[in-house]
Amino acid sequence: MSKTALLVIDVQPEWYGPGTDTYKHFPNFVEHLTLLLSRCRANGTRIIHVRAKYDTSPEATSEYTKWHREFRRLNPGKPLDLSGDPLPCAKELDDGSEPVFVKPTFNAFLGTGLHQYLQDQGIEKVILAGLITSVCVQMTANEAFMRGYEVGVVSEACADRSAERHDAAKLLYGGYVWHDLPVASI
């Protein structure tokens, strides 16, 4: 059984679709992600879907909601109320073989049980793809690295609000805490 898992991060309509910067700057994202998923399904790599859904209700008191106020102050107009729904290209298989973890923060390991799941499955290497390269993909990659996983990011199956932000994340962390992997290598 494979000791590698693909984490598909936040491929949701709030982050990618007509009218979004990610759509404008990364028009081939869906094509690259679709190919990556196809290759992983064919070669037996475990696929895990991670989706963002933040509890923004006024009653929310979880330790995972403390960041909302400061985020809104720093980023007026950026969404926190998310559907948690995937884009069609990132829908898990109907057979239950691809688990979905819903995360309350930018980091897929916090508040989700993802680490325990990976440990239970004997996963040693994680490969990440999805949205947004410099935020949720990067924060998840950093956490995976800190937890001792070998980490790869398929940057051509990621997108960001600009090519400059995407490239900056690759420049800062690619080869430092994660390997940049081409789709063709999977």
Short mmCIF file of C-alpha atoms in Angstrom, two decimals:
data_model
loop_
_atom_site.label_atom_id
_atom_site.label_comp_id
_atom_site.label_asym_id
_atom_site.label_seq_id
_atom_site.Cartn_x
_atom_site.Cartn_y
_atom_site.Cartn_z
CA MET A 1 0.00 0.00 0.00
CA SER A 2 1.24 3.48 -0.85
CA LYS A 3 2.82 5.55 1.91
CA THR A 4 2.03 8.72 -0.05
CA ALA A 5 -1.12 10.84 0.07
CA LEU A 6 -2.28 13.71 -2.12
CA LEU A 7 -3.95 16.51 -0.16
CA VAL A 8 -6.31 18.52 -2.37
CA ILE A 9 -6.61 21.85 -0.57
CA ASP A 10 -9.61 24.24 -0.77
CA VAL A 11 -10.60 23.73 -4.40
CA GLN A 12 -13.82 25.66 -3.84
CA PRO A 13 -15.83 28.15 -5.88
CA GLU A 14 -15.04 31.01 -3.50
CA TRP A 15 -11.37 30.77 -4.53
CA TYR A 16 -11.54 29.78 -8.20
CA GLY A 17 -14.02 30.66 -10.90
CA PRO A 18 -14.93 33.39 -13.38
CA GLY A 19 -14.26 36.78 -11.87
CA THR A 20 -11.59 35.60 -9.41
CA ASP A 21 -7.94 36.56 -9.66
CA THR A 22 -6.92 32.90 -9.44
CA TYR A 23 -9.03 32.11 -12.50
CA LYS A 24 -7.55 35.04 -14.41
CA HIS A 25 -3.91 34.28 -13.54
CA PHE A 26 -4.05 30.46 -13.62
CA PRO A 27 -6.35 29.46 -16.48
CA ASN A 28 -4.84 25.94 -16.67
CA PHE A 29 -5.34 25.13 -12.99
CA VAL A 30 -8.36 22.85 -13.46
CA GLU A 31 -6.67 20.99 -16.32
CA HIS A 32 -3.51 20.39 -14.23
CA LEU A 33 -5.45 19.36 -11.12
CA THR A 34 -7.65 16.99 -13.14
CA LEU A 35 -4.57 15.34 -14.63
CA LEU A 36 -2.94 15.07 -11.20
CA LEU A 37 -6.04 13.43 -9.69
CA SER A 38 -6.24 11.04 -12.62
CA ARG A 39 -2.59 10.03 -12.23
CA CYS A 40 -2.95 9.55 -8.45
CA ARG A 41 -6.10 7.45 -8.85
CA ALA A 42 -4.34 5.31 -11.48
CA ASN A 43 -1.17 4.73 -9.44
CA GLY A 44 -2.83 4.06 -6.08
CA THR A 45 -1.83 7.25 -4.29
CA ARG A 46 -4.31 7.98 -1.51
CA ILE A 47 -6.32 11.13 -2.12
CA ILE A 48 -7.58 13.27 0.72
CA HIS A 49 -9.76 16.31 0.16
CA VAL A 50 -9.49 19.29 2.49
CA ARG A 51 -12.08 22.04 2.43
CA ALA A 52 -12.36 25.34 4.24
CA LYS A 53 -15.46 26.14 6.23
CA TYR A 54 -14.99 28.70 8.95
CA ASP A 55 -17.49 29.10 11.79
CA THR A 56 -18.16 32.82 11.55
CA SER A 57 -21.33 32.86 13.62
CA PRO A 58 -21.41 35.47 16.40
CA GLU A 59 -21.70 32.65 18.95
CA ALA A 60 -18.51 30.92 17.75
CA THR A 61 -16.03 30.64 20.60
CA SER A 62 -13.70 27.88 19.41
CA GLU A 63 -9.97 28.40 19.65
CA TYR A 64 -10.07 28.18 15.86
CA THR A 65 -12.18 31.34 15.49
CA LYS A 66 -9.95 33.80 17.35
CA TRP A 67 -8.20 34.85 14.15
CA HIS A 68 -11.39 36.00 12.37
CA ARG A 69 -11.52 39.52 13.81
CA GLU A 70 -7.92 40.33 12.97
CA PHE A 71 -8.23 38.76 9.50
CA ARG A 72 -11.26 40.94 8.76
CA ARG A 73 -9.41 44.03 9.96
CA LEU A 74 -6.41 43.26 7.75
CA ASN A 75 -8.43 42.02 4.77
CA PRO A 76 -11.71 43.89 4.43
CA GLY A 77 -13.81 42.35 1.70
CA LYS A 78 -12.10 38.95 1.65
CA PRO A 79 -14.55 36.13 2.34
CA LEU A 80 -14.66 34.05 5.50
CA ASP A 81 -18.18 32.71 4.99
CA LEU A 82 -17.48 29.71 2.78
CA SER A 83 -19.77 27.01 1.43
CA GLY A 84 -17.36 24.13 2.03
CA ASP A 85 -18.43 22.81 -1.36
CA PRO A 86 -15.86 21.62 -3.93
CA LEU A 87 -15.51 22.63 -7.53
CA PRO A 88 -16.61 19.74 -9.78
CA CYS A 89 -12.99 18.98 -10.71
CA ALA A 90 -12.16 18.31 -7.05
CA LYS A 91 -15.13 16.20 -6.02
CA GLU A 92 -14.24 13.07 -4.07
CA LEU A 93 -15.17 9.69 -5.52
CA ASP A 94 -18.59 8.36 -4.52
CA ASP A 95 -17.17 5.07 -3.23
CA GLY A 96 -15.90 6.60 0.03
CA SER A 97 -12.25 5.95 -0.78
CA GLU A 98 -11.29 9.63 -0.67
CA PRO A 99 -11.98 11.15 2.74
CA VAL A 100 -12.89 14.79 3.21
CA PHE A 101 -11.57 16.89 6.10
CA VAL A 102 -13.18 20.25 6.78
CA LYS A 103 -10.74 22.72 8.28
CA PRO A 104 -11.53 25.70 10.54
CA THR A 105 -8.26 27.56 9.77
CA PHE A 106 -5.77 28.02 6.95
CA ASN A 107 -3.83 24.95 8.19
CA ALA A 108 -5.35 21.55 7.30
CA PHE A 109 -3.81 19.92 10.38
CA LEU A 110 -5.46 22.16 13.00
CA GLY A 111 -8.81 21.01 14.32
CA THR A 112 -9.35 18.28 11.71
CA GLY A 113 -7.89 14.94 12.78
CA LEU A 114 -5.85 14.86 9.56
CA HIS A 115 -2.54 14.04 11.27
CA GLN A 116 -4.03 11.08 13.15
CA TYR A 117 -5.62 9.81 9.94
CA LEU A 118 -2.32 10.02 8.07
CA GLN A 119 -0.54 8.25 10.92
CA ASP A 120 -3.20 5.51 11.03
CA GLN A 121 -2.76 4.98 7.28
CA GLY A 122 1.04 4.78 7.52
CA ILE A 123 1.52 7.87 5.34
CA GLU A 124 5.09 9.21 5.25
CA LYS A 125 4.91 11.60 2.29
CA VAL A 126 2.26 14.18 1.46
CA ILE A 127 1.82 15.91 -1.86
CA LEU A 128 -0.24 19.09 -1.92
CA ALA A 129 -2.22 20.78 -4.66
CA GLY A 130 -4.98 23.36 -4.59
CA LEU A 131 -5.76 26.88 -3.48
CA ILE A 132 -4.31 29.36 -2.40
CA THR A 133 -0.59 28.62 -2.91
CA SER A 134 0.74 31.30 -0.55
CA VAL A 135 -1.88 30.77 2.15
CA CYS A 136 -3.63 27.45 2.84
CA VAL A 137 -1.36 25.30 0.68
CA GLN A 138 1.74 26.88 2.21
CA MET A 139 0.50 26.75 5.81
CA THR A 140 -0.46 23.10 5.40
CA ALA A 141 2.89 22.29 3.76
CA ASN A 142 4.78 23.96 6.62
CA GLU A 143 2.78 22.04 9.23
CA ALA A 144 3.30 18.74 7.41
CA PHE A 145 7.03 19.41 7.32
CA MET A 146 7.08 20.27 11.04
CA ARG A 147 5.27 17.01 11.79
CA GLY A 148 7.94 15.02 9.98
CA TYR A 149 6.35 14.25 6.64
CA GLU A 150 8.25 14.44 3.38
CA VAL A 151 6.40 17.22 1.55
CA GLY A 152 5.89 17.89 -2.13
CA VAL A 153 3.83 20.63 -3.72
CA VAL A 154 2.60 20.33 -7.29
CA SER A 155 2.76 24.04 -7.98
CA GLU A 156 1.34 23.72 -11.48
CA ALA A 157 -1.80 22.29 -9.81
CA CYS A 158 -1.99 25.26 -7.43
CA ALA A 159 -3.16 28.82 -7.94
CA ASP A 160 -2.89 32.13 -6.12
CA ARG A 161 -4.29 35.65 -6.37
CA SER A 162 -1.36 36.60 -8.62
CA ALA A 163 1.51 34.88 -10.38
CA GLU A 164 3.89 36.97 -8.26
CA ARG A 165 2.45 35.63 -4.98
CA HIS A 166 2.52 32.07 -6.33
CA ASP A 167 6.14 32.43 -7.47
CA ALA A 168 7.16 34.08 -4.18
CA ALA A 169 5.84 31.09 -2.20
CA LYS A 170 7.80 28.75 -4.47
CA LEU A 171 10.93 30.89 -4.12
CA LEU A 172 10.71 31.11 -0.33
CA TYR A 173 9.76 27.53 0.52
CA GLY A 174 10.32 25.29 -2.52
CA GLY A 175 13.50 23.32 -1.88
CA TYR A 176 13.47 24.52 1.74
CA VAL A 177 10.51 22.74 3.35
CA TRP A 178 8.95 21.14 0.28
CA HIS A 179 9.86 19.83 -3.15
CA ASP A 180 8.17 21.31 -6.21
CA LEU A 181 6.88 18.33 -8.16
CA PRO A 182 5.65 18.43 -11.76
CA VAL A 183 2.36 16.64 -12.49
CA ALA A 184 4.24 14.35 -14.88
CA SER A 185 6.38 13.01 -12.00
CA ILE A 186 3.39 11.70 -10.03
#
